[in-house]
Amino acid sequence: MSTTNTYESISNENRKFPPTASFAESAHIGSMESYYKQYHKSIQDPQNFWAGVARDLHWFKPWDSVLDDSSKPFYRWFDGSRTNLSYNCLDRHVTEGRGDKTAILWEGEPGDKRVLTYADLLDEVSRFANVLKRLGVHKGDRVAIYLPMIPELAVALLACARIGAVHSVIFAGFSSDSIRDRVLDSQTSLVITADGGYRRGKILELKKIVDAGVQDCACVHHVLVVERGGDEAIDCPMQNERDVYYNDLSADVDAICQAEEMEAEDLLFLLYTSGTTGKPKGIMHTTAGYQVFSYITAKYTFDLQSDDVYWCTADVGWITGHTYIVYGILQNCITQVMYEGAPNYPDEGRFWEIIENYKVSIFYTAPTAIRAFMKWGDDWVTKNDLSSLRLLGTVGEPINPEAWMWYHSVIGAERCPIVDTWWQTETGGHMLTPLPGATPTKPGCATLPFFGIDADVLNDNCESVNAGILAIKKPWPGMMRGIYGDAQRYESAYWCKWGGRYYFPGDGARVDEDGYIWILGRVDDVVNVSGHRIGTAELESVFVEHSAVAESAVVGVPHEIKGQGLIAFVTVIEGHDCSEDLRNQLVAMVDKSIGKFARPERILFSSDLPKTRSGKIMRRLLRDIAEGRELGNTSTLADPSIVENLQLQFQQGK
Ligand code: WTA
């Protein structure tokens, strides 16, 4: 959604939906009075607040200090403590008598099913951890994970956490080039993958993609392969010495593996995400702070109760899956559904069947999915009994009020609160969100800050304003600790905006008369396509690798289903044809370098791009063209005819 469009639709929005009395009655936070009371405490005395939360969890050794801010912005949380996140997700429940509780109700796309209790999961994770050890993985080593949404994905993360290896999950829609870049940047010694996975009835041959990605990566000693295919033969070439099947090793390792005592600031995981340059950033999250933040945000935002059946439709390959499928949810000992495949396989009713069959009570999905459901029609939904639902959530991009209202009435039967959760890979967990038993919600609004989160909307001069840029004014435990191998980029990307005082997330926002914060979209060159973050510079650097391309500029435009789509403007070196063939080659390059999900909606060719006389590309004008708007001021252009030609080409649909 472009800033302007979101702004227009949500600035007229003044409907308000308080939680029902029955929801509020049994909620952890059941009134605004209770929210504000705890919120103020958390802001006035954060150390006490966070220590109180941390005491719910298991620590091998307690902390000496809750927050050490002596080397801003490199904050340290719970220093001096020793803990293990896998222990808090598994052993804590098993030793306290909750081992028989169902942890994961898994369903594969073809319809195969698996059920794992917390005790089963502990067993699987311990075996997996022992297999990793047998393959020479030590504490601190980086392990890449490229798996479909099968239980072993969650198991692999927890196994790494258990032995102190740093996981770097790569979403299984990324290409082999993306795998290579991430593996090399983090010097990964082992890659975990599967022979394949299912998506919309087809098999994705994941091992082959990994092979192409790591073929020249000397740092990779082993590729560990989980067999997803079962009886179905999936072509999976194995390389002697380097490649091993998980099943061949898991049978003879011990089912017990003591959880490593980790230091608070030991690296837990890396997760690569897009920024404003061509190179994705390895976002660093460490152990104790992320543990505490993921636990408490999951508990309060989803108002988790022991009999809930929770379902988050995200992939574990993104931060949402890390925090709200794996760590936050398991720490709360909740039963959850995990589904491998597409929402429209074998038909558009799949999700609603899953909700009915498993009696899902909490459903967390992305606005882009909600818009697709709306388009597919209500009949797919109403065929099923969704009365088990009690809470709905959204994440990843702004939700337009129309989609919010549809979610509220058709899926939630006007009964379920909606938590619109604003946060980022970098923040580790929810930052702005309604608390469902307390906060009256407004369609399209992420409402108010979570406990301990000091949020404000500022202008460039660091003054509070009604519409401007979102700022986070206090550190919080789940915050990123840096960019892997690039401390300087961490400071310049996130801490330079207001003289280093506050965290700069890169989102525009406005505040309304109730103090609610409305997110308006990114203020940088990051575009959110179907909730997937893509840096326009990443695509531009792909295009210029083609020998016929001189230059390119990519902009985000509003898209009915995806929220935003990408339009690429490409200048071609003289003597080369601007043919359909070239266009196809460029699309193939995007598939190869990033992944199919980053394909632009359209590629426009031109002899030049609109530039100022000093040679700066005027993206504002490209956005005007791509959004079909009247062109803004063109008086500073070196050659106004370029932009006119591009506009004509765009209108003619070329
Ligand atoms: C956007 C996803 C509006 C925002 C968890 C942010 C949202 C970026 C919302 C982070 C929301 C996420 N409303 N915008 N509820 N949630 N965003 O790192 O622009 O994949 O900066 O994390 O998504 O994307 P990321």
XYZ file of C-alpha atoms and ligand atoms in Angstrom:
679
model
C 0.000 0.000 0.000
C 1.500 3.349 -0.847
C 1.680 5.875 1.918
C -0.805 8.135 0.176
C -3.421 5.470 -0.447
C -3.256 4.027 3.026
C -3.390 7.505 4.437
C -6.480 8.391 2.429
C -8.395 5.269 3.364
C -7.486 5.214 7.022
C -7.694 8.919 7.765
C -11.476 8.730 7.319
C -11.764 5.666 9.486
C -13.459 6.229 12.842
C -15.305 3.006 13.627
C -14.380 1.463 16.954
C -14.858 -2.112 18.171
C -14.466 -2.796 21.892
C -13.898 -6.402 22.996
C -17.017 -8.289 24.052
C -17.645 -8.498 27.790
C -17.225 -12.257 27.760
C -13.818 -12.036 26.038
C -12.618 -9.328 28.423
C -13.802 -11.228 31.470
C -11.413 -14.148 31.069
C -8.555 -12.271 29.365
C -5.091 -11.779 30.890
C -5.474 -8.036 30.370
C -9.189 -7.356 30.567
C -9.583 -3.579 30.536
C -7.934 -0.387 29.340
C -7.447 0.588 32.949
C -5.406 -2.535 33.485
C -3.483 -1.966 30.227
C -2.590 1.645 31.074
C -1.665 0.798 34.651
C 0.773 -1.913 33.576
C 1.967 0.065 30.582
C 2.912 3.063 32.723
C 4.698 0.851 35.198
C 6.610 -0.817 32.354
C 7.750 2.535 31.000
C 8.564 4.144 34.349
C 10.446 1.158 35.706
C 11.354 -1.082 32.786
C 13.982 -3.034 34.700
C 11.493 -4.215 37.283
C 8.865 -4.906 34.679
C 11.119 -7.085 32.516
C 12.608 -8.865 35.508
C 9.060 -9.751 36.582
C 8.333 -11.277 33.183
C 11.632 -13.160 33.094
C 10.861 -14.832 36.418
C 8.170 -16.939 34.709
C 10.957 -18.722 32.799
C 13.790 -21.087 33.648
C 17.320 -19.763 34.232
C 20.354 -21.905 34.998
C 21.762 -18.775 36.602
C 19.884 -15.495 37.235
C 20.993 -12.186 35.743
C 23.232 -9.608 37.375
C 21.608 -6.696 35.542
C 18.390 -6.461 33.536
C 19.595 -3.813 31.098
C 23.093 -2.580 30.438
C 22.948 0.563 28.303
C 26.565 1.612 28.721
C 27.419 1.110 25.051
C 24.377 2.438 23.211
C 23.014 1.289 20.764
C 24.618 -2.046 21.609
C 22.320 -2.831 24.515
C 22.709 -5.894 26.685
C 19.830 -7.616 28.447
C 19.892 -9.989 31.415
C 23.675 -9.935 31.549
C 25.282 -12.527 33.735
C 22.417 -15.004 33.332
C 22.558 -18.450 31.812
C 19.576 -19.989 30.106
C 18.473 -22.048 27.106
C 15.525 -21.261 24.891
C 14.966 -24.857 23.822
C 14.828 -25.751 27.529
C 12.181 -23.109 28.099
C 10.137 -24.346 25.135
C 10.351 -28.043 26.000
C 12.091 -29.360 29.145
C 10.356 -26.831 31.385
C 6.959 -28.177 30.352
C 7.972 -31.830 30.444
C 9.575 -31.611 33.889
C 6.563 -29.705 35.218
C 4.150 -32.442 34.051
C 2.942 -30.984 30.776
C 4.761 -33.447 28.499
C 1.570 -35.118 27.286
C 0.089 -31.907 25.988
C -0.088 -31.705 22.192
C 2.461 -29.265 20.826
C 2.045 -29.597 17.054
C -0.889 -30.763 14.959
C 0.798 -30.950 11.589
C -0.881 -31.347 8.236
C 0.985 -31.755 4.971
C -0.435 -30.345 1.783
C -1.247 -33.824 0.364
C -3.246 -34.492 3.570
C -0.714 -36.496 5.606
C -0.865 -35.789 9.342
C 1.405 -35.932 12.381
C 0.789 -35.132 16.032
C 3.625 -34.333 18.427
C 3.271 -33.825 22.159
C 5.719 -31.662 24.080
C 7.460 -34.859 25.236
C 7.691 -36.111 21.627
C 9.088 -32.780 20.543
C 11.718 -32.852 23.277
C 12.702 -36.311 22.106
C 12.924 -35.276 18.437
C 14.813 -32.097 19.212
C 17.316 -33.950 21.401
C 17.969 -36.514 18.665
C 18.312 -33.811 16.063
C 20.709 -31.941 18.320
C 22.794 -35.076 18.762
C 22.891 -35.572 14.985
C 24.168 -32.024 14.587
C 26.841 -32.681 17.183
C 27.829 -35.891 15.445
C 28.320 -33.891 12.261
C 30.730 -31.625 14.080
C 28.489 -28.670 14.851
C 29.615 -26.761 17.930
C 28.282 -23.900 19.978
C 28.540 -20.674 17.978
C 28.671 -22.401 14.557
C 26.231 -21.127 11.971
C 23.696 -23.590 10.548
C 21.475 -22.721 7.580
C 17.984 -24.214 7.408
C 16.123 -24.525 4.098
C 13.087 -26.673 4.769
C 9.416 -26.859 3.874
C 6.833 -26.346 6.627
C 7.246 -29.768 8.218
C 7.725 -30.445 11.938
C 11.465 -30.891 11.361
C 11.657 -27.188 10.599
C 10.637 -26.280 14.149
C 12.735 -29.190 15.428
C 15.823 -27.926 13.578
C 15.561 -24.446 15.091
C 15.126 -25.840 18.581
C 17.977 -28.325 18.089
C 20.318 -25.475 17.161
C 19.163 -23.450 20.148
C 19.676 -26.473 22.354
C 23.366 -26.838 21.534
C 24.048 -23.152 21.029
C 24.463 -23.276 17.261
C 23.264 -20.139 15.475
C 20.462 -20.841 13.038
C 19.958 -18.925 9.856
C 16.664 -19.935 8.305
C 16.287 -19.264 4.603
C 12.665 -19.218 3.438
C 12.205 -22.128 1.022
C 11.003 -19.793 -1.742
C 14.451 -18.183 -2.048
C 16.658 -19.099 -4.974
C 20.023 -20.864 -4.968
C 21.850 -17.544 -5.390
C 20.156 -16.226 -2.247
C 21.204 -19.353 -0.379
C 24.802 -18.865 -1.516
C 24.887 -15.197 -0.441
C 23.520 -15.990 3.001
C 25.719 -19.051 3.513
C 28.841 -17.121 2.561
C 27.981 -14.029 4.572
C 27.511 -16.058 7.746
C 30.112 -18.737 6.921
C 27.655 -21.543 7.497
C 29.214 -24.943 8.145
C 26.099 -27.072 7.736
C 22.891 -26.729 5.738
C 19.724 -28.554 6.715
C 17.298 -29.218 3.890
C 14.786 -31.786 2.620
C 14.511 -33.779 -0.572
C 11.459 -31.660 -1.309
C 8.220 -30.118 -0.149
C 4.708 -29.689 -1.503
C 3.237 -26.476 -2.832
C -0.004 -26.282 -4.764
C 0.135 -29.949 -5.661
C 3.677 -29.786 -6.980
C 6.906 -31.005 -5.482
C 9.591 -28.401 -4.888
C 12.933 -30.147 -5.181
C 14.691 -28.297 -2.401
C 17.870 -30.353 -2.189
C 18.703 -29.531 -5.799
C 18.301 -25.813 -5.111
C 20.630 -26.144 -2.120
C 23.170 -28.044 -4.237
C 23.299 -25.231 -6.753
C 23.577 -22.683 -3.936
C 26.416 -24.251 -1.989
C 28.474 -25.785 -4.796
C 31.253 -23.216 -4.397
C 30.913 -22.608 -0.677
C 34.009 -24.080 0.922
C 32.648 -23.299 4.382
C 29.868 -25.901 4.036
C 31.052 -29.254 5.384
C 27.715 -31.054 5.411
C 24.251 -30.959 3.936
C 21.798 -32.772 6.190
C 18.756 -34.025 4.301
C 15.367 -34.738 5.848
C 13.227 -37.090 3.744
C 9.891 -35.423 3.242
C 8.926 -37.427 0.220
C 8.299 -40.724 1.967
C 7.022 -43.198 -0.582
C 6.928 -40.691 -3.362
C 10.256 -40.612 -5.145
C 11.765 -37.157 -5.084
C 14.902 -36.809 -7.101
C 17.583 -36.043 -4.550
C 21.171 -36.433 -5.689
C 23.544 -37.023 -2.779
C 27.205 -36.102 -2.726
C 29.509 -38.555 -0.983
C 31.002 -37.376 2.319
C 29.210 -34.025 2.253
C 25.563 -35.102 2.163
C 23.846 -37.235 4.790
C 20.267 -38.357 5.324
C 18.892 -37.393 8.706
C 17.193 -40.775 9.084
C 20.479 -42.629 8.652
C 21.931 -40.899 11.682
C 18.947 -40.263 13.938
C 18.349 -43.933 14.664
C 21.696 -44.353 16.400
C 22.041 -41.212 18.389
C 20.965 -40.817 21.977
C 17.482 -39.475 22.651
C 18.848 -37.335 25.448
C 20.821 -34.171 24.919
C 21.405 -31.751 27.756
C 20.545 -28.178 26.856
C 23.675 -26.029 26.687
C 23.886 -23.274 29.295
C 23.913 -20.175 27.112
C 25.057 -16.705 28.096
C 22.386 -14.034 27.822
C 23.964 -12.297 24.850
C 25.053 -15.423 22.988
C 23.849 -15.259 19.405
C 20.622 -17.253 18.978
C 19.906 -16.712 15.306
C 20.476 -14.719 12.172
C 17.639 -13.857 9.862
C 18.428 -12.079 6.627
C 16.102 -9.300 5.592
C 15.967 -6.584 2.977
C 17.085 -3.033 3.495
C 17.765 -0.085 1.286
C 20.906 -1.465 -0.371
C 21.319 -4.425 -2.712
C 22.718 -6.600 0.073
C 20.352 -8.265 2.571
C 21.227 -7.765 6.227
C 21.840 -10.624 8.669
C 19.737 -9.455 11.599
C 21.168 -10.726 14.884
C 19.031 -11.876 17.790
C 20.508 -13.091 21.043
C 19.295 -15.483 23.679
C 17.845 -14.065 26.892
C 16.171 -10.859 25.719
C 14.510 -12.483 22.712
C 13.385 -15.349 24.953
C 11.625 -13.017 27.389
C 10.112 -10.791 24.702
C 8.809 -13.614 22.509
C 7.266 -15.302 25.542
C 5.367 -12.321 26.891
C 4.242 -10.768 23.591
C 2.788 -14.137 22.508
C 1.036 -14.560 25.843
C -0.615 -11.142 25.999
C -1.212 -10.280 22.342
C -2.892 -13.610 21.671
C -4.301 -13.811 25.195
C -3.069 -17.403 25.242
C -5.095 -19.776 27.436
C -4.205 -23.389 28.119
C -7.034 -24.832 26.003
C -6.350 -22.718 22.911
C -5.588 -24.197 19.506
C -3.471 -21.609 17.785
C -2.663 -21.368 14.081
C -0.239 -18.979 12.455
C -0.171 -19.339 8.672
C 3.239 -17.720 8.199
C 6.268 -19.731 7.147
C 8.966 -20.324 9.769
C 11.306 -18.839 7.143
C 10.174 -15.358 8.214
C 10.410 -13.702 11.607
C 6.694 -14.279 12.235
C 7.302 -18.016 12.173
C 10.392 -17.786 14.373
C 8.636 -15.852 17.104
C 4.990 -16.845 16.768
C 5.211 -20.458 15.609
C 8.327 -21.596 17.379
C 9.673 -19.664 20.350
C 6.809 -17.514 21.660
C 4.124 -20.141 21.287
C 6.077 -23.141 22.575
C 7.320 -21.233 25.606
C 3.654 -20.766 26.494
C 2.977 -24.519 26.125
C 0.213 -24.000 23.581
C -1.194 -26.508 21.084
C -0.777 -25.299 17.538
C -1.609 -26.274 13.990
C 1.212 -26.267 11.456
C 0.284 -26.549 7.768
C 2.697 -27.145 4.929
C 1.015 -25.875 1.815
C -1.010 -23.333 -0.093
C -4.345 -21.861 1.028
C -5.979 -22.809 -2.285
C -5.009 -26.444 -2.576
C -6.865 -28.594 -3.475
C -9.366 -25.720 -3.381
C -9.966 -22.314 -1.855
C -11.631 -23.806 1.202
C -8.519 -25.486 2.637
C -7.851 -23.025 5.471
C -11.448 -23.036 6.674
C -11.518 -26.837 6.656
C -8.372 -26.849 8.775
C -9.970 -24.432 11.237
C -13.073 -26.587 11.504
C -11.205 -29.898 11.724
C -8.747 -28.835 14.408
C -11.128 -26.438 16.188
C -8.661 -23.592 15.852
C -9.362 -20.826 18.369
C -6.696 -18.268 17.394
C -5.913 -17.544 13.754
C -2.991 -15.303 12.742
C -2.465 -14.450 9.072
C -1.392 -11.696 6.655
C -3.530 -8.969 5.033
C -2.470 -10.195 1.598
C -4.054 -13.588 2.361
C -7.203 -11.905 3.672
C -7.549 -9.934 0.439
C -7.179 -13.143 -1.582
C -9.855 -14.856 0.558
C -12.197 -11.907 -0.044
C -11.677 -12.246 -3.753
C -12.340 -15.995 -3.717
C -15.735 -15.319 -2.150
C -17.586 -15.936 1.107
C -19.014 -19.288 0.005
C -15.700 -21.017 0.638
C -15.818 -19.756 4.195
C -19.460 -20.300 5.081
C -19.338 -23.979 4.102
C -17.370 -24.576 7.288
C -18.062 -24.210 10.964
C -15.691 -21.558 12.281
C -17.352 -21.200 15.673
C -14.198 -22.413 17.467
C -12.461 -19.128 16.612
C -12.196 -16.594 19.396
C -9.366 -14.316 18.248
C -7.951 -13.175 14.896
C -4.650 -11.518 14.093
C -2.855 -9.894 11.185
C 0.784 -9.141 10.519
C 3.295 -8.018 7.935
C 1.791 -5.004 6.187
C -0.889 -2.384 6.656
C -4.388 -3.823 6.435
C -6.904 -1.732 4.530
C -10.141 -1.087 6.457
C -12.207 -2.966 3.869
C -10.196 -6.169 4.362
C -10.286 -5.633 8.144
C -14.093 -5.353 8.091
C -14.396 -8.505 5.989
C -12.120 -10.388 8.399
C -14.158 -9.066 11.310
C -17.572 -9.949 9.929
C -17.086 -13.002 7.686
C -14.316 -14.853 9.541
C -14.809 -13.457 13.034
C -18.639 -13.373 12.915
C -18.363 -9.931 14.547
C -17.419 -11.748 17.729
C -13.649 -12.163 17.586
C -11.299 -9.283 18.375
C -8.636 -8.602 15.712
C -5.064 -7.894 16.753
C -3.302 -5.918 14.017
C 0.308 -6.403 15.070
C 2.995 -4.012 13.867
C 6.562 -5.191 14.226
C 9.676 -6.167 12.239
C 12.375 -8.784 11.834
C 14.525 -6.325 13.750
C 12.162 -5.888 16.708
C 11.900 -9.637 17.399
C 8.255 -9.399 18.474
C 5.122 -7.273 18.634
C 5.657 -3.569 19.197
C 2.276 -1.958 18.466
C -0.792 -4.099 18.914
C -4.185 -4.161 20.530
C -4.463 -6.388 23.600
C -7.587 -8.298 22.676
C -9.405 -8.208 26.015
C -8.750 -4.523 26.531
C -8.116 -2.375 23.469
C -11.068 -1.124 21.412
C -9.871 -1.758 17.862
C -10.205 0.396 14.761
C -10.107 -1.070 11.224
C -6.584 -0.687 9.823
C -4.921 0.439 13.032
C -2.175 -1.272 15.052
C -3.395 0.899 17.985
C -1.063 1.150 21.004
C 2.394 0.103 22.146
C 3.021 -3.171 23.908
C 4.287 -3.063 27.496
C 7.741 -1.534 27.744
C 7.595 -0.078 24.230
C 7.972 3.686 24.179
C 6.675 4.667 20.728
C 6.253 8.146 19.297
C 5.715 9.826 15.937
C 8.401 12.408 15.195
C 9.460 14.820 12.496
C 13.014 15.175 11.248
C 13.740 17.617 14.079
C 12.828 15.065 16.704
C 9.590 16.813 17.651
C 6.390 14.865 18.352
C 3.915 15.410 15.536
C 0.557 14.029 14.410
C 1.949 12.606 11.186
C 5.595 11.736 10.629
C 7.988 8.910 11.290
C 7.636 6.209 13.893
C 10.329 6.202 16.581
C 11.005 3.801 19.439
C 12.456 5.739 22.317
C 13.538 3.032 24.737
C 15.389 -0.244 24.237
C 13.367 -3.453 24.620
C 14.583 -7.017 25.237
C 13.646 -8.460 21.815
C 15.502 -5.813 19.845
C 18.072 -6.803 17.249
C 21.644 -6.708 18.509
C 23.269 -5.836 15.218
C 23.860 -6.795 11.602
C 26.110 -9.802 11.226
C 29.597 -8.669 10.297
C 28.581 -5.032 9.883
C 28.280 -3.108 13.140
C 28.580 0.165 11.291
C 25.549 -0.567 9.101
C 23.513 -1.323 12.225
C 24.257 2.142 13.553
C 23.776 3.955 10.282
C 20.554 2.182 9.277
C 18.748 2.248 12.606
C 20.324 4.840 14.905
C 21.260 7.819 12.761
C 17.911 9.449 12.253
C 17.572 11.494 15.445
C 21.209 11.907 16.375
C 21.444 8.329 17.626
C 18.837 8.853 20.354
C 16.039 6.632 19.110
C 15.478 3.503 17.057
C 14.325 4.284 13.511
C 12.182 1.448 12.084
C 11.639 3.020 8.651
C 7.834 3.356 8.832
C 5.653 6.436 8.491
C 2.855 6.848 11.041
C 0.174 9.159 12.367
C -1.391 9.547 15.798
C -5.128 10.068 16.271
C -7.159 11.728 18.986
C -7.091 8.571 21.154
C -3.311 8.372 20.937
C -3.613 5.376 18.594
C -0.781 4.957 16.103
C -1.657 4.238 12.458
C 1.148 2.805 10.322
C 1.261 4.419 6.893
C 3.902 2.280 5.174
C 7.651 2.445 4.643
C 9.441 5.720 4.251
C 12.503 4.139 2.641
C 13.061 2.039 -0.477
C 11.773 -1.141 1.048
C 8.633 -2.526 -0.567
C 6.274 -4.983 1.077
C 5.016 -7.447 -1.546
C 2.494 -9.891 -0.071
C 4.062 -9.146 3.289
C 7.546 -10.074 1.995
C 10.119 -7.355 2.357
C 12.034 -6.550 -0.803
C 14.571 -3.762 -1.233
C 14.137 -2.013 -4.576
C 17.948 -1.809 -4.734
C 18.136 -5.603 -4.633
C 16.139 -5.877 -7.843
C 17.986 -3.021 -9.465
C 21.299 -4.743 -8.857
C 19.914 -7.911 -10.451
C 18.840 -6.104 -13.638
C 22.106 -4.264 -14.192
C 23.918 -7.576 -14.283
C 22.343 -8.184 -17.698
C 24.706 -7.140 -20.483
C 21.947 -5.233 -22.302
C 20.948 -3.146 -19.273
C 22.493 0.208 -18.490
C 20.488 1.254 -15.504
C 17.295 0.496 -13.651
C 14.974 1.917 -11.033
C 12.308 -0.073 -9.242
C 9.376 1.410 -7.358
C 6.528 0.000 -5.248
C 2.923 0.611 -6.245
C -0.370 -0.299 -4.553
C -1.609 -3.761 -5.504
C -5.126 -5.050 -4.870
C -4.091 -8.386 -3.376
C -0.384 -8.145 -2.654
C -0.610 -4.785 -0.887
C 2.281 -3.576 -2.984
C 3.710 -4.682 -6.306
C 6.936 -3.735 -8.061
C 7.307 -1.802 -11.290
C 10.740 -1.819 -12.913
C 12.061 0.858 -15.229
C 15.010 -0.385 -17.219
C 17.261 1.472 -19.634
C 18.795 -0.578 -22.373
C 22.229 -0.047 -23.868
C 22.099 1.201 -27.440
C 22.114 -1.539 -30.022
C 20.082 -3.943 -27.864
C 16.432 -4.699 -28.536
C 13.776 -3.915 -25.954
C 12.115 -7.204 -26.772
C 9.746 -9.530 -24.963
C 12.657 -11.914 -24.917
C 14.760 -9.475 -22.907
C 11.863 -9.003 -20.526
C 11.659 -12.772 -19.999
C 15.389 -12.959 -19.428
C 15.159 -10.272 -16.768
C 12.315 -12.086 -15.015
C 14.351 -15.293 -15.099
C 17.233 -13.391 -13.480
C 14.965 -12.287 -10.634
C 13.838 -15.886 -10.127
C 17.430 -17.030 -10.026
C 18.885 -14.263 -7.892
C 16.109 -13.772 -5.350
C 13.070 -16.001 -5.940
C 9.792 -15.953 -7.838
C 8.025 -13.972 -5.133
C 10.145 -10.914 -6.045
C 9.043 -10.760 -9.702
C 7.963 -7.284 -10.787
C 4.423 -6.687 -12.066
C 5.769 -4.890 -15.085
C 9.080 -4.025 -16.698
C 9.185 -0.831 -18.769
C 12.044 -0.111 -21.146
C 13.355 3.327 -21.869
C 16.376 4.991 -23.408
C 16.970 6.875 -20.160
C 15.432 7.519 -16.755
C 14.064 10.863 -15.560
C 16.959 12.618 -13.864
C 17.696 15.979 -12.361
C 20.384 18.042 -14.035
C 22.798 16.724 -11.429
C 22.025 13.163 -12.555
C 19.820 11.969 -9.676
C 16.985 9.609 -10.676
C 13.650 11.191 -9.761
C 11.827 8.211 -8.240
C 8.928 10.411 -7.245
C 8.087 10.840 -10.930
C 8.479 7.137 -11.587
C 6.004 6.491 -8.783
C 3.605 9.010 -10.341
C 3.823 7.111 -13.618
C 3.469 3.705 -12.016
C 0.452 4.778 -10.001
C -1.160 6.424 -13.027
C -1.110 9.847 -11.371
C -0.591 13.273 -12.905
C 3.117 13.978 -13.012
C 4.430 16.188 -10.227
C 6.851 19.010 -10.819
C 9.070 18.196 -13.820
C 10.852 21.532 -14.066
C 14.109 20.234 -12.595
C 14.404 17.433 -15.150
C 17.326 17.388 -17.533
C 15.123 15.997 -20.313
C 11.321 16.140 -19.741
C 10.563 14.100 -22.867
C 11.848 10.921 -21.164
C 9.194 10.966 -18.533
C 6.480 11.761 -21.065
C 7.500 8.753 -23.162
C 7.517 6.506 -20.145
C 4.089 7.713 -19.131
C 2.729 6.991 -22.590
C 4.284 3.542 -22.591
C 2.786 2.811 -19.179
C -0.671 3.949 -20.248
C -0.491 1.827 -23.396
C 0.208 -1.162 -21.154
C 3.526 -2.014 -22.802
C 5.480 -3.743 7.786
C 7.174 -8.633 9.671
C 1.552 -2.114 8.963
C 6.233 -2.511 8.236
C 6.678 -8.925 11.078
C 7.481 -3.082 8.858
C 3.308 -3.594 9.019
C 7.750 -4.276 7.975
C 2.640 -4.372 9.989
C 8.521 -5.354 8.675
C 1.339 -3.946 10.420
C 4.576 -5.256 9.574
N 0.838 -2.814 9.868
N 2.763 -2.476 8.514
N 0.625 -4.626 11.293
N 3.454 -5.397 10.310
N 4.494 -4.179 8.786
O 10.646 -7.499 8.876
O 6.536 -1.724 7.125
O 9.127 -8.845 7.378
O 8.552 -2.180 8.869
O 8.479 -8.213 9.714
O 6.455 -4.753 7.607
O 8.590 -6.513 7.871
P 9.285 -7.818 8.416
